[in-house]
Structures are given as C-alpha cells and as structure tokens.
Tab-separated table of C-alpha atoms in Angstrom:
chain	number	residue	atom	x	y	z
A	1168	UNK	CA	-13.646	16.767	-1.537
A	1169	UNK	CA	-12.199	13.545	-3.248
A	1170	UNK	CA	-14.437	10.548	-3.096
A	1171	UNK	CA	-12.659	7.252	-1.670
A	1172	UNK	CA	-15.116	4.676	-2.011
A	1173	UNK	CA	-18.930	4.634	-2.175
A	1174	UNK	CA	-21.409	1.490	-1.628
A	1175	UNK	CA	-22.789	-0.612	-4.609
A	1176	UNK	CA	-26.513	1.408	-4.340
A	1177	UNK	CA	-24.004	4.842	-3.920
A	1178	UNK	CA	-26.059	5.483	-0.520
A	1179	UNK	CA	-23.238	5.462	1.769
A	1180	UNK	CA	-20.149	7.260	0.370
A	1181	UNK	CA	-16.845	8.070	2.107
A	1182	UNK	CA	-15.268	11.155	0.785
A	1183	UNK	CA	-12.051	13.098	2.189
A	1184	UNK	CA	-11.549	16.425	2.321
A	1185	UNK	CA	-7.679	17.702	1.985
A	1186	UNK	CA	-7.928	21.274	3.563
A	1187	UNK	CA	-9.138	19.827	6.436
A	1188	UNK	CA	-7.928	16.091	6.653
A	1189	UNK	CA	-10.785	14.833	7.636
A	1190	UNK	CA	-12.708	11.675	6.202
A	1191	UNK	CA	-16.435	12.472	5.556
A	1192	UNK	CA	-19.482	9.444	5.837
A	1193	UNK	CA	-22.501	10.310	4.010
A	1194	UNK	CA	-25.973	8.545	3.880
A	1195	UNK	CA	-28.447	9.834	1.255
A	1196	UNK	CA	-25.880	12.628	0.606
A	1197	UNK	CA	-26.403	14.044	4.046
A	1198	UNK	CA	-22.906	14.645	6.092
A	1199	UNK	CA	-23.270	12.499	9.531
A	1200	UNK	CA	-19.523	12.139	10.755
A	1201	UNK	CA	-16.281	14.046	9.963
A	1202	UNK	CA	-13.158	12.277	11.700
A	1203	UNK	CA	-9.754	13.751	11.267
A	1204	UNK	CA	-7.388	10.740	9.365
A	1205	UNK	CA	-4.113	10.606	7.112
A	1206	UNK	CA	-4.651	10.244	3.327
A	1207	UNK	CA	-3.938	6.121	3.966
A	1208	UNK	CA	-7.203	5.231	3.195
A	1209	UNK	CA	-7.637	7.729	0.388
A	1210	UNK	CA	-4.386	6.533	-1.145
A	1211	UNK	CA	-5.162	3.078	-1.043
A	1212	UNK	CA	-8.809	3.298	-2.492
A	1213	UNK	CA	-6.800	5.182	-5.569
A	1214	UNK	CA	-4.402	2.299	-6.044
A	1215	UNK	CA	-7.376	0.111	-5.920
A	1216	UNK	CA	-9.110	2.377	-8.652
A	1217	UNK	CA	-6.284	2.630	-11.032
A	1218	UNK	CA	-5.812	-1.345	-10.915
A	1219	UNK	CA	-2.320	-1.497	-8.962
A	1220	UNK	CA	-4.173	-3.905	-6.135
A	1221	UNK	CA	-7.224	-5.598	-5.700
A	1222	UNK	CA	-9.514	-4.447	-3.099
A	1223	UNK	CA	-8.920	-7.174	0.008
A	1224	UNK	CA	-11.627	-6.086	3.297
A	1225	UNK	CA	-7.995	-7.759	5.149
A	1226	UNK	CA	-5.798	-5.210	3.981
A	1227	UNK	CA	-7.428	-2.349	5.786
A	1228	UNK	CA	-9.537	-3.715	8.694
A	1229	UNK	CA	-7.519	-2.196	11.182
A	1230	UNK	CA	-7.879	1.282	9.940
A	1231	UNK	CA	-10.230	3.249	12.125
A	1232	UNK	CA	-11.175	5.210	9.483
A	1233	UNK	CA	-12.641	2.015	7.358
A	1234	UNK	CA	-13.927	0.612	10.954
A	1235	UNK	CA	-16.180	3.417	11.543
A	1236	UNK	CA	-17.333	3.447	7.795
A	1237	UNK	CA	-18.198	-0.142	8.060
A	1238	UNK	CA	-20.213	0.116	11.094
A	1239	UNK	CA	-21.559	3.285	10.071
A	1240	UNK	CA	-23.283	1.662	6.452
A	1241	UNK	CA	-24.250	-1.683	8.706
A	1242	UNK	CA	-26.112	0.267	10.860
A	1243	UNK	CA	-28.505	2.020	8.749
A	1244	UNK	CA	-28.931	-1.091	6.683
A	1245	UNK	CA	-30.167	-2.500	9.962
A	1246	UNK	CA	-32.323	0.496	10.963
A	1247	UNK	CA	-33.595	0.592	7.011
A	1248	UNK	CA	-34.596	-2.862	7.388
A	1249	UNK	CA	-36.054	-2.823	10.464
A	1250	UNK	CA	-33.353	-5.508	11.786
C-alpha cells in the first residue's frame, strides 16, 4: 500500500492500495473505509511531495475520494473532543 497523505499528528492516514484500487482511511492505524478510486489523488499527493505543486485544499475538493477523507478526520476530531 502507498501512503498519499497523512494528518500533521499521523492519526488519520490515507493510503492506496494498487492491486485493488481502492483508497484506504485509517484512524489509529485501524482500517475503517476502503472505497474503490483512480490513482488521481495518489498522483497528485506525489507531485505535491516531490515539489512540482503546492498543496491547494481548491485543487481537489471535488474529488470524492478527498471529500470522504475530510469528513472522515473531522469527525473523529469532533467525537475525540467531545464536540
């Protein structure tokens, strides 16, 4: 599995996994989702990495992929602090 992105405490991470094409969300280093996606998000987190682009939050809003991350690592920072 290839690691896309990860949070700044490395809680929630984002990994994909080729064999399968699937995007992985972990919390604590526990699997909670697997969704099927193209290697998009992947590729762009690389470019991002290797200094070709900036990260901009504008540049992949749309994908549901990033969506569903998002709202997955706001949602147990709400339940973690009791929001």
């Amino acid at each position: 599995m290839y690691l896309v992105t990860e949070g700044k405490r490395k809680e929630n991470q984002l990994g994909y996994a080729p064999k399968t094409h699937e995007y992985v969300y972990l919390h604590h280093g526990k699997e909670v989702w697997r969704e099927k996606g193209d290697e998009a998000l992947l590729n762009y987190f690389n470019e991002v990495r290797a200094g070709i682009r900036v990260f901009e939050d504008k540049d992949i809003e749309a994908n549901p992929i990033w969506k569903r991350y998002s709202e997955s690592c706001f949602e147990f920072e709400r339940k973690e602090r009791g929001w």
